[in-house]
Amino acid sequence: MNNMNQMMKQVKKMQEQMLKAQEELGTKMVEGTAGGGVVTVSVNGHKNVQSIVIKPEAVDPDDIEMLQDLILTAVNDALNKVDELANKDMGKFTGGMKIPGLF
């Protein structure tokens, strides 16, 4: 019975640490870029886009599709970096296993 109580305390402590790590993830920022930096997207660790910066040289009124592609590429780059950050920060709790819905 003592071992079970000890194990439950360890599980509770790990849950608290995971919640704290998830909260801290929301304060971290990553940037995704495209077109050599003419489009930059900033995203927090909870995958919320915080800003999009488009340099004037990226804007060609005759080629809006290219600008759309640059924005899409920068957003996906940032989101991939958030996934890497989450895997790094939360992986220590899961031992590298990907648990759906956890992060």
Coordinates of C-alpha atoms in Angstrom, one line a residue:
M1 CA 0.0 0.0 0.0
N2 CA 2.9 2.3 0.8
N3 CA 4.3 1.8 -2.7
M4 CA 0.9 2.7 -4.3
N5 CA 0.8 6.0 -2.3
Q6 CA 4.3 6.8 -3.3
M7 CA 3.5 6.1 -7.0
M8 CA 0.4 8.3 -6.8
K9 CA 2.4 11.1 -5.4
Q10 CA 4.9 10.8 -8.2
V11 CA 2.2 10.8 -10.8
K12 CA 0.6 13.9 -9.3
K13 CA 4.0 15.6 -9.3
M14 CA 4.6 14.7 -12.9
Q15 CA 1.1 16.0 -13.9
E16 CA 1.8 19.3 -12.2
Q17 CA 5.2 19.6 -14.0
M18 CA 3.5 18.8 -17.3
L19 CA 0.9 21.5 -16.8
K20 CA 3.6 24.0 -15.9
A21 CA 5.6 23.1 -19.0
Q22 CA 2.5 23.5 -21.2
E23 CA 1.8 26.9 -19.7
E24 CA 5.5 27.9 -20.3
L25 CA 5.2 26.7 -23.9
G26 CA 2.6 29.4 -24.5
T27 CA 5.0 32.1 -23.5
K28 CA 7.7 30.9 -26.0
M29 CA 7.8 32.4 -29.5
V30 CA 9.2 31.0 -32.7
E31 CA 9.5 32.6 -36.2
G32 CA 8.9 31.1 -39.6
T33 CA 10.2 32.8 -42.7
A34 CA 9.9 32.5 -46.4
G35 CA 11.5 34.1 -49.5
G36 CA 14.7 34.8 -47.7
G37 CA 13.1 36.6 -44.9
V38 CA 10.7 38.8 -46.9
V39 CA 7.8 37.2 -44.9
T40 CA 8.1 36.5 -41.2
V41 CA 5.5 34.9 -39.1
S42 CA 5.7 34.8 -35.3
V43 CA 3.8 32.0 -33.4
N44 CA 3.6 31.2 -29.7
G45 CA 4.0 27.7 -28.3
H46 CA 0.3 27.2 -28.3
K47 CA 0.2 27.7 -32.1
N48 CA -1.4 31.1 -32.0
V49 CA -0.1 33.5 -34.8
Q50 CA 1.1 36.6 -33.0
S51 CA 2.4 38.6 -36.0
I52 CA 3.0 38.6 -39.7
V53 CA 5.6 40.9 -41.2
I54 CA 5.8 41.4 -45.0
K55 CA 8.6 43.5 -46.4
P56 CA 7.6 45.8 -49.3
E57 CA 9.7 44.0 -51.8
A58 CA 7.5 40.9 -51.3
V59 CA 4.4 42.8 -52.6
D60 CA 3.9 42.6 -56.4
P61 CA 0.4 43.6 -57.3
D62 CA 0.7 41.6 -60.5
D63 CA 1.7 38.4 -58.6
I64 CA -0.6 38.1 -55.5
E65 CA -0.3 34.3 -55.6
M66 CA 3.4 34.4 -54.9
L67 CA 2.7 36.6 -51.8
Q68 CA 0.1 34.1 -50.7
D69 CA 2.5 31.2 -51.1
L70 CA 5.2 33.1 -49.1
I71 CA 2.8 33.7 -46.2
L72 CA 1.6 30.0 -46.3
T73 CA 5.2 28.8 -46.3
A74 CA 6.2 31.1 -43.4
V75 CA 3.2 30.0 -41.3
N76 CA 3.9 26.3 -41.9
D77 CA 7.6 26.9 -41.1
A78 CA 6.6 28.5 -37.8
L79 CA 4.1 25.8 -36.9
N80 CA 6.7 23.1 -37.6
K81 CA 9.1 24.9 -35.3
V82 CA 6.4 25.0 -32.6
D83 CA 5.9 21.2 -32.9
E84 CA 9.7 20.7 -32.6
L85 CA 9.7 23.0 -29.5
A86 CA 6.8 21.1 -27.9
N87 CA 8.4 17.8 -28.6
K88 CA 11.6 18.9 -27.0
D89 CA 9.9 20.5 -24.0
M90 CA 7.2 17.9 -23.4
G91 CA 9.2 14.9 -24.6
K92 CA 11.0 14.6 -21.2
F93 CA 7.6 13.6 -19.7
T94 CA 6.5 11.2 -22.3
G95 CA 9.9 9.6 -23.1
G96 CA 9.6 10.6 -26.7
M97 CA 6.2 9.0 -27.2
K98 CA 3.6 11.1 -29.0
I99 CA 0.4 11.1 -27.0
P100 CA -2.5 12.5 -29.0
G101 CA -4.1 15.6 -27.4
L102 CA -1.2 16.1 -24.9
F103 CA 0.6 18.8 -26.9

